[in-house]
CSV table of C-alpha atoms and ligand atoms in Angstrom, one decimal:
chain,number,residue,atom,x,y,z
A,288,UNK,CA,67.9,58.5,113.6
A,289,UNK,CA,66.5,57.9,110.1
A,290,UNK,CA,68.2,59.6,107.1
A,291,UNK,CA,66.7,60.1,103.7
A,292,UNK,CA,67.7,57.9,100.8
A,293,UNK,CA,68.7,60.8,99.0
A,294,UNK,CA,71.1,61.9,101.7
A,295,UNK,CA,72.6,58.3,101.8
A,296,UNK,CA,73.4,58.5,98.0
A,297,UNK,CA,75.9,61.2,98.5
A,298,UNK,CA,79.5,60.3,98.4
A,299,UNK,CA,82.4,62.5,99.9
A,300,UNK,CA,86.0,63.4,99.3
A,301,UNK,CA,88.7,61.4,101.2
A,302,UNK,CA,91.1,64.3,101.3
A,303,UNK,CA,89.3,65.9,104.2
A,304,UNK,CA,89.3,62.6,106.1
A,305,UNK,CA,93.2,62.1,105.6
A,306,UNK,CA,93.6,65.7,106.5
A,307,UNK,CA,91.7,65.2,109.9
A,308,UNK,CA,93.7,62.2,110.7
A,309,UNK,CA,96.9,64.1,109.9
A,310,UNK,CA,95.7,66.9,112.3
A,311,UNK,CA,95.1,64.3,115.0
A,312,UNK,CA,98.5,62.8,114.6
A,313,UNK,CA,99.8,66.5,114.8
A,314,UNK,CA,97.9,67.0,118.1
A,315,UNK,CA,99.8,64.0,119.5
A,316,UNK,CA,103.0,65.9,118.7
A,317,UNK,CA,103.9,64.1,115.4
A,318,UNK,CA,105.4,66.2,112.6
A,319,UNK,CA,103.3,65.7,109.4
A,320,UNK,CA,104.1,67.0,106.0
A,321,UNK,CA,100.9,67.7,104.1
A,322,UNK,CA,100.8,66.5,100.5
A,323,UNK,CA,96.9,65.7,100.6
A,324,UNK,CA,95.0,68.6,100.1
A,325,UNK,CA,94.7,70.4,96.8
A,326,UNK,CA,95.0,73.9,97.3
A,327,UNK,CA,97.8,76.5,96.5
A,328,UNK,CA,100.1,77.2,99.5
A,329,UNK,CA,100.6,80.8,98.2
A,330,UNK,CA,98.7,83.8,99.8
A,331,UNK,CA,95.8,85.4,97.8
A,332,UNK,CA,97.7,88.2,95.8
A,333,UNK,CA,97.5,91.5,97.9
A,334,UNK,CA,95.5,93.6,95.3
A,335,UNK,CA,92.7,91.0,95.5
A,336,UNK,CA,92.7,91.2,99.2
A,337,UNK,CA,92.7,94.9,99.2
A,338,UNK,CA,89.6,94.8,96.8
A,339,UNK,CA,87.8,92.7,99.3
A,340,UNK,CA,88.6,95.1,102.1
A,341,UNK,CA,87.5,98.1,99.9
A,342,UNK,CA,84.3,96.3,99.0
A,343,UNK,CA,83.5,95.9,102.8
A,344,UNK,CA,84.0,99.6,103.4
A,345,UNK,CA,82.1,100.4,100.3
A,346,UNK,CA,79.0,98.5,101.6
A,347,UNK,CA,79.1,95.2,99.6
A,348,UNK,CA,77.6,93.4,102.5
A,349,UNK,CA,74.1,92.7,101.1
A,350,UNK,CA,72.5,90.1,98.7
A,351,UNK,CA,73.6,90.4,95.1
A,352,UNK,CA,71.5,89.1,92.2
A,353,UNK,CA,71.5,85.3,92.4
A,354,UNK,CA,73.7,84.7,89.3
A,355,UNK,CA,76.2,87.2,90.4
A,356,UNK,CA,77.0,91.0,90.3
A,357,UNK,CA,76.6,92.2,86.7
A,358,UNK,CA,80.2,93.6,86.6
A,359,UNK,CA,81.7,90.2,87.5
A,360,UNK,CA,79.5,88.3,85.1
A,361,UNK,CA,80.8,90.8,82.5
A,362,UNK,CA,84.2,90.4,83.4
A,363,UNK,CA,84.1,86.6,83.4
A,364,UNK,CA,82.3,86.6,80.1
A,365,UNK,CA,85.2,88.9,78.7
A,366,UNK,CA,87.9,86.5,80.2
A,367,UNK,CA,86.3,83.4,78.9
A,368,UNK,CA,85.7,84.8,75.6
A,369,UNK,CA,89.3,85.9,75.4
A,370,UNK,CA,90.8,82.6,76.7
A,371,UNK,CA,88.5,80.2,74.8
A,372,UNK,CA,88.1,82.3,71.6
A,373,UNK,CA,84.2,82.1,71.7
A,374,UNK,CA,81.6,84.8,72.2
A,375,UNK,CA,80.2,84.7,75.7
A,376,UNK,CA,77.1,86.7,76.9
A,377,UNK,CA,77.1,87.5,80.6
A,378,UNK,CA,73.6,86.1,80.7
A,379,UNK,CA,75.4,82.7,80.2
A,380,UNK,CA,77.6,83.2,83.3
A,381,UNK,CA,76.5,82.0,86.7
A,382,UNK,CA,78.6,82.8,89.7
A,383,UNK,CA,78.7,80.6,92.7
A,384,UNK,CA,80.5,80.1,96.1
A,385,UNK,CA,83.4,77.9,94.8
A,386,UNK,CA,83.2,76.1,91.7
A,387,UNK,CA,81.5,72.9,93.4
A,388,UNK,CA,78.1,74.2,93.3
A,389,UNK,CA,78.4,74.5,89.4
A,390,UNK,CA,79.0,70.7,89.3
A,391,UNK,CA,76.2,69.7,91.6
A,392,UNK,CA,73.6,72.2,90.2
A,393,UNK,CA,74.8,71.5,86.6
A,394,UNK,CA,74.6,67.8,86.9
A,395,UNK,CA,71.1,68.1,88.8
A,396,UNK,CA,69.8,70.3,86.0
A,397,UNK,CA,70.9,68.0,83.2
A,398,UNK,CA,70.4,64.4,84.5
A,399,UNK,CA,67.2,62.6,84.9
A,400,UNK,CA,66.9,59.3,86.9
A,401,UNK,CA,68.2,56.6,84.7
A,402,UNK,CA,70.5,58.8,82.5
A,403,UNK,CA,73.9,57.7,81.9
A,404,UNK,CA,76.9,59.9,82.7
A,405,UNK,CA,80.3,59.1,81.5
A,406,UNK,CA,83.1,60.5,83.9
A,407,UNK,CA,86.8,60.0,84.2
A,408,UNK,CA,88.1,57.3,86.4
A,409,UNK,CA,90.4,58.1,88.2
A,410,UNK,CA,88.6,61.4,88.7
A,411,UNK,CA,87.4,63.9,91.2
A,412,UNK,CA,85.2,61.9,93.5
A,413,UNK,CA,82.5,64.5,93.7
A,414,UNK,CA,81.4,63.6,90.0
A,415,UNK,CA,80.3,60.1,90.8
A,416,UNK,CA,78.9,61.3,94.2
A,417,UNK,CA,76.6,63.8,92.3
A,418,UNK,CA,75.7,61.7,89.5
A,419,UNK,CA,74.2,59.0,91.9
A,420,UNK,CA,72.4,61.8,94.0
A,421,UNK,CA,70.7,63.0,90.8
A,422,UNK,CA,69.7,59.3,90.2
A,423,UNK,CA,71.9,59.1,87.0
A,424,UNK,CA,74.0,56.0,86.2
A,425,UNK,CA,77.6,56.8,86.5
A,426,UNK,CA,79.7,55.1,83.7
A,427,UNK,CA,83.5,55.4,84.5
A,428,UNK,CA,85.7,56.2,81.6
A,429,UNK,CA,89.0,54.6,82.2
A,430,UNK,CA,92.1,56.8,82.0
A,431,UNK,CA,95.3,54.7,81.6
A,432,UNK,CA,98.9,55.4,82.4
A,433,UNK,CA,100.0,53.9,79.0
A,434,UNK,CA,98.0,56.7,77.4
A,435,UNK,CA,99.3,59.5,79.7
A,436,UNK,CA,96.1,59.4,81.6
A,437,UNK,CA,94.3,61.1,78.6
A,438,UNK,CA,90.9,60.2,77.3
A,439,UNK,CA,91.0,57.5,74.6
A,440,UNK,CA,88.2,58.5,72.2
A,441,UNK,CA,87.8,54.9,71.2
A,442,UNK,CA,87.3,53.7,74.7
A,443,UNK,CA,84.8,56.6,75.2
A,444,UNK,CA,83.1,55.6,72.1
A,445,UNK,CA,82.5,52.2,73.4
A,446,UNK,CA,80.7,53.5,76.4
A,447,UNK,CA,78.0,55.7,74.7
A,448,UNK,CA,74.7,54.3,74.6
A,449,UNK,CA,71.2,55.8,73.7
A,450,UNK,CA,70.8,56.6,77.4
A,451,UNK,CA,74.0,58.6,77.8
A,452,UNK,CA,73.2,62.1,78.4
A,453,UNK,CA,76.3,63.8,79.7
A,454,UNK,CA,80.1,63.4,79.4
A,455,UNK,CA,82.3,65.0,82.1
A,456,UNK,CA,85.8,66.1,81.1
A,457,UNK,CA,88.4,67.5,83.4
A,458,UNK,CA,91.6,69.1,81.9
A,459,UNK,CA,94.1,69.8,83.4
A,460,UNK,CA,93.1,66.7,85.5
A,461,UNK,CA,92.8,66.0,89.1
A,462,UNK,CA,94.4,63.7,90.3
A,463,UNK,CA,96.5,62.6,87.2
A,464,UNK,CA,97.8,66.2,86.0
A,465,UNK,CA,97.1,65.1,82.4
A,466,UNK,CA,95.8,67.5,79.8
A,467,UNK,CA,93.6,67.1,76.7
A,468,UNK,CA,95.3,68.4,73.6
A,469,UNK,CA,93.5,69.9,70.6
A,470,UNK,CA,93.5,66.5,68.7
A,471,UNK,CA,92.0,64.7,71.7
A,472,UNK,CA,89.2,67.3,71.9
A,473,UNK,CA,88.4,67.1,68.4
A,474,UNK,CA,88.1,63.3,68.5
A,475,UNK,CA,85.9,63.7,71.6
A,476,UNK,CA,83.8,66.4,70.2
A,477,UNK,CA,83.0,64.4,67.1
A,478,UNK,CA,81.5,61.7,69.5
A,479,UNK,CA,79.5,64.2,71.2
A,480,UNK,CA,78.0,65.7,68.0
A,481,UNK,CA,77.3,62.1,66.6
A,482,UNK,CA,75.5,61.1,69.8
A,483,UNK,CA,74.1,64.3,70.8
A,484,UNK,CA,76.0,64.4,74.2
A,485,UNK,CA,76.2,67.4,76.5
A,486,UNK,CA,79.5,68.1,78.1
A,487,UNK,CA,80.4,69.3,81.6
A,488,UNK,CA,84.0,70.6,81.0
A,489,UNK,CA,85.9,71.1,84.3
A,490,UNK,CA,88.5,73.5,83.6
A,491,UNK,CA,89.3,74.7,87.2
A,492,UNK,CA,93.1,74.2,86.6
A,493,UNK,CA,93.1,76.0,83.2
A,494,UNK,CA,95.7,78.5,84.1
A,495,UNK,CA,97.9,75.8,85.6
A,496,UNK,CA,99.6,74.4,82.6
A,497,UNK,CA,103.4,73.7,82.1
A,498,UNK,CA,103.8,73.3,78.4
A,499,UNK,CA,101.5,74.9,75.8
A,500,UNK,CA,98.3,76.7,76.1
A,501,UNK,CA,95.0,75.4,77.5
A,502,UNK,CA,92.4,74.2,75.1
A,503,UNK,CA,88.6,73.8,75.8
A,504,UNK,CA,86.1,71.6,74.2
A,505,UNK,CA,83.7,74.6,74.1
A,506,UNK,CA,86.0,76.3,71.5
A,507,UNK,CA,85.3,73.7,68.8
A,508,UNK,CA,82.6,74.1,66.3
A,509,UNK,CA,79.2,73.1,67.5
A,510,UNK,CA,80.2,72.5,70.9
A,511,UNK,CA,79.7,75.8,72.8
A,512,UNK,CA,75.9,75.2,72.7
A,513,UNK,CA,76.4,71.7,74.3
A,514,UNK,CA,78.9,72.7,76.9
A,515,UNK,CA,78.8,73.7,80.7
A,516,UNK,CA,82.3,75.2,81.2
A,517,UNK,CA,83.4,75.2,84.7
A,518,UNK,CA,86.2,77.4,86.1
A,519,UNK,CA,86.8,79.7,89.1
A,520,UNK,CA,89.1,81.5,91.4
A,521,UNK,CA,90.2,78.8,93.8
A,522,UNK,CA,93.3,77.4,92.2
A,523,UNK,CA,94.3,80.3,89.9
A,524,UNK,CA,94.4,83.0,92.4
A,525,UNK,CA,95.1,80.9,95.5
A,526,UNK,CA,91.6,81.8,96.8
A,527,UNK,CA,90.2,78.2,98.0
A,528,UNK,CA,88.9,79.6,101.3
A,529,UNK,CA,87.1,82.6,99.7
A,530,UNK,CA,84.7,80.3,97.7
A,531,UNK,CA,84.2,81.8,94.3
A,532,UNK,CA,83.7,79.9,91.0
A,533,UNK,CA,81.5,80.1,87.9
A,534,UNK,CA,79.9,78.2,85.0
A,535,UNK,CA,79.4,79.4,81.6
A,536,UNK,CA,76.5,77.6,79.9
A,537,UNK,CA,73.5,78.0,77.3
A,538,UNK,CA,71.1,80.5,78.8
A,539,UNK,CA,68.3,77.8,79.6
A,540,UNK,CA,70.7,76.0,81.6
A,541,UNK,CA,71.9,79.3,83.2
A,542,UNK,CA,68.4,79.8,84.2
A,543,UNK,CA,67.9,76.3,85.6
A,544,UNK,CA,71.2,76.6,87.6
A,545,UNK,CA,70.2,80.0,88.8
A,546,UNK,CA,67.0,78.6,90.3
A,547,UNK,CA,69.2,76.0,92.3
A,548,UNK,CA,71.2,79.1,93.5
A,549,UNK,CA,68.1,80.9,94.6
A,550,UNK,CA,66.9,77.7,96.6
A,551,UNK,CA,70.1,76.8,98.2
A,552,UNK,CA,72.5,79.8,98.9
A,553,UNK,CA,70.9,83.1,97.4
A,554,UNK,CA,74.2,84.3,96.0
A,555,UNK,CA,78.0,84.2,96.5
A,556,UNK,CA,79.2,86.7,99.2
A,557,UNK,CA,79.0,90.3,97.6
A,558,UNK,CA,82.7,91.2,98.8
A,559,UNK,CA,84.2,88.2,97.6
A,560,UNK,CA,82.5,88.8,94.2
A,561,UNK,CA,84.3,92.2,94.1
A,562,UNK,CA,87.6,90.4,95.0
A,563,UNK,CA,86.9,88.1,92.0
A,564,UNK,CA,86.6,91.2,89.8
A,565,UNK,CA,89.8,92.5,91.0
A,566,UNK,CA,91.4,89.1,90.4
A,567,UNK,CA,90.2,89.0,86.7
A,568,UNK,CA,91.0,92.7,85.9
A,569,UNK,CA,94.3,93.3,87.9
A,570,UNK,CA,97.8,92.2,87.3
A,571,UNK,CA,98.4,88.4,86.5
A,572,UNK,CA,102.1,88.3,87.4
A,573,UNK,CA,101.3,86.5,90.7
A,574,UNK,CA,99.6,83.7,88.8
A,575,UNK,CA,102.5,83.3,86.4
A,576,UNK,CA,105.0,83.3,89.4
A,577,UNK,CA,102.9,80.6,91.2
A,578,UNK,CA,102.6,78.3,87.9
A,579,UNK,CA,106.5,78.7,87.4
A,580,UNK,CA,107.0,77.8,91.0
A,581,UNK,CA,104.7,74.7,90.6
A,582,UNK,CA,106.7,73.7,87.5
A,583,UNK,CA,109.9,73.8,89.5
A,584,UNK,CA,108.6,71.7,92.2
A,585,UNK,CA,106.9,69.2,89.7
A,586,UNK,CA,110.3,68.6,88.1
A,587,UNK,CA,112.0,68.0,91.6
A,588,UNK,CA,109.0,65.6,92.9
A,589,UNK,CA,108.6,63.6,89.7
A,590,UNK,CA,112.4,63.1,89.1
A,591,UNK,CA,112.7,62.1,92.7
A,592,UNK,CA,109.7,59.6,92.5
A,593,UNK,CA,111.0,58.0,89.3
A,594,UNK,CA,114.5,57.3,91.1
A,595,UNK,CA,112.8,55.4,93.9
A,596,UNK,CA,112.6,51.6,93.9
A,597,UNK,CA,109.2,50.2,92.9
A,598,UNK,CA,107.7,53.6,92.1
A,599,UNK,CA,107.2,55.2,88.6
A,600,UNK,CA,105.4,58.5,87.8
A,601,UNK,CA,104.1,60.0,84.5
A,602,UNK,CA,105.2,63.8,84.1
A,603,UNK,CA,102.1,65.8,84.8
A,604,UNK,CA,101.4,68.5,82.2
A,605,UNK,CA,99.1,70.6,84.4
A,606,UNK,CA,97.4,71.0,87.9
A,607,UNK,CA,99.6,70.5,90.8
A,608,UNK,CA,99.5,66.8,91.4
A,609,UNK,CA,101.8,63.8,90.8
A,610,UNK,CA,100.1,60.3,90.4
A,611,UNK,CA,102.8,58.0,90.9
A,612,UNK,CA,102.3,54.1,90.3
A,613,UNK,CA,103.2,52.2,93.5
A,614,UNK,CA,101.5,49.0,92.5
A,615,UNK,CA,104.9,47.1,92.8
A,616,UNK,CA,104.9,47.9,96.5
A,617,UNK,CA,101.2,47.8,97.1
A,618,UNK,CA,98.6,46.5,94.3
A,619,UNK,CA,96.0,48.8,96.0
A,620,UNK,CA,97.9,51.7,97.2
A,621,UNK,CA,95.6,52.1,100.4
A,622,UNK,CA,98.1,50.4,102.7
A,623,UNK,CA,101.1,52.2,101.5
A,624,UNK,CA,99.3,55.5,101.7
A,625,UNK,CA,98.4,54.7,105.4
A,626,UNK,CA,101.9,53.6,106.1
A,627,UNK,CA,103.3,56.7,104.8
A,628,UNK,CA,100.8,58.8,107.2
A,629,UNK,CA,101.1,56.6,110.2
A,630,UNK,CA,104.9,55.6,110.2
A,631,UNK,CA,106.5,58.5,108.3
A,632,UNK,CA,104.2,61.4,108.9
A,633,UNK,CA,103.6,62.0,105.1
A,634,UNK,CA,100.1,62.7,104.3
A,635,UNK,CA,99.0,61.6,100.7
A,636,UNK,CA,96.0,60.2,99.1
A,637,UNK,CA,95.6,56.6,97.9
A,638,UNK,CA,94.5,56.6,94.1
A,639,UNK,CA,91.4,54.7,95.2
A,640,UNK,CA,90.1,58.0,96.6
A,641,UNK,CA,89.6,58.8,92.9
A,642,UNK,CA,87.8,55.8,91.8
A,643,UNK,CA,88.7,52.1,91.1
A,644,UNK,CA,90.9,53.3,88.3
A,645,UNK,CA,93.2,54.7,90.9
A,646,UNK,CA,94.3,51.3,92.5
A,647,UNK,CA,97.9,51.1,92.9
A,648,UNK,CA,98.6,54.8,92.7
A,649,UNK,CA,99.0,57.7,95.1
A,650,UNK,CA,98.2,61.4,94.8
A,651,UNK,CA,100.7,63.8,96.1
A,652,UNK,CA,99.9,67.4,96.0
A,653,UNK,CA,103.0,69.5,95.5
A,654,UNK,CA,101.3,72.8,96.6
A,655,UNK,CA,103.8,72.8,99.4
A,656,UNK,CA,107.0,74.8,99.8
A,657,UNK,CA,110.1,72.9,98.1
A,658,UNK,CA,112.1,72.3,101.6
A,659,UNK,CA,108.8,70.4,102.8
A,660,UNK,CA,108.6,68.6,99.6
A,661,UNK,CA,112.3,67.5,99.7
A,662,UNK,CA,111.7,66.2,103.3
A,663,UNK,CA,108.6,64.3,102.3
A,664,UNK,CA,110.4,62.8,99.3
A,665,UNK,CA,113.1,61.5,101.6
A,666,UNK,CA,110.6,60.0,103.9
A,667,UNK,CA,108.8,58.4,100.9
A,668,UNK,CA,112.1,57.0,99.6
A,669,UNK,CA,112.8,55.4,103.0
A,670,UNK,CA,109.2,54.1,103.4
A,671,UNK,CA,109.4,52.5,99.7
A,672,UNK,CA,112.5,50.6,101.1
A,673,UNK,CA,111.1,49.6,104.5
A,674,UNK,CA,107.4,48.9,103.6
A,675,UNK,CA,106.0,45.3,103.5
A,676,UNK,CA,102.4,44.3,102.8
B,190,LIG,N1,86.9,70.4,90.1
B,190,LIG,C1,88.1,69.9,90.4
B,190,LIG,C2,88.7,68.8,89.5
B,190,LIG,C3,88.6,70.2,91.7
B,190,LIG,O1,89.9,69.6,91.9
B,190,LIG,C4,88.1,71.0,92.4
B,190,LIG,C5,88.6,71.3,93.9
B,190,LIG,O2,89.4,70.6,94.5
B,190,LIG,C6,87.0,71.6,92.2
B,190,LIG,C7,86.2,71.4,91.0
B,190,LIG,C8,86.2,72.5,93.1
B,190,LIG,O3,86.8,73.8,93.2
B,190,LIG,P1,86.3,74.9,94.3
B,190,LIG,O4,87.1,74.9,95.6
B,190,LIG,O5,86.3,76.2,93.5
B,190,LIG,O6,84.9,74.6,94.6
């Protein structure tokens, strides 16, 4: 069958492939520990579930306005305004099923064929996929372990050309767990202002930070009007399966993104939007507890990895991923990752799932209960001793 060139340009996320291989092994009776998928292992807080049930009973079963229920857009505007210290008009908010559509529609609304887009490498694989889909030219921005996997503004500056349209930032970062501090963002903002760059700031892990507050480039002078800020409910409120996210962007861009919404999915599910409202306006203790637990696990995981022969791991400051360097065992990382799954039953992702910059690394998600992580670490330690290329 003949497929369109447009469909052939789309990439994918290896995490789902590894998950399906892990499930196959489980079906054969193998015991697999899942450190591959990026989703909190906690239940969605009860009051959010109850809000969705109430919404169903109250008749929130129909289409909503494409950009979202007015009360949810208002709550998001208040929340982003408070957390980023900037004024936000509800009309600048677009609600989507998960945050991923904001990435796709945002890039499609901003990038013309031939435009260059700078994105982090290693980084979330969907960035490169959608840049190519839009006909843009992806320009990887190397994040280096020596620099704590933060953006080096001088490296960024050297990548900018007259064709550069968009810069994608992700802090806290998937897969490295690095965060951009105020000084990093100021230096990056200076380059954006100097070269008239637009920024897609992926802040989906904004609430999962271990030391210090989250900073957004949108908060810096002159940046709000050139930033599409992406955030959502999946990670913060353990709501990955509900599919609810949003973008905050200048009104003309919000109109363009909403047009994609109208053409593709009409609106996010009404009862899920009501649940999102309860998430933003209700008690936040569950989020704090979850982040405290992630921090405890991070310390266990990173300490254990650093004690292993041939492995070293930078301490992540946010998100729930460890990104250990295993290049002494396997310069690529792919074969060690496959060995971990096939021989020891630990599902992880090879760093190469996040671009060439991930060569020689693994991504371990520590969104799993501590006893499972401890068992996984024991198996990884043994594998590091027995693995031969
Ligand atoms: N951005 C990053 C960096 C992510 O890791 C993810 C999810 O894994 C997303 C965006 C998409 O989030 P959602 O599940 O809300 O679509």
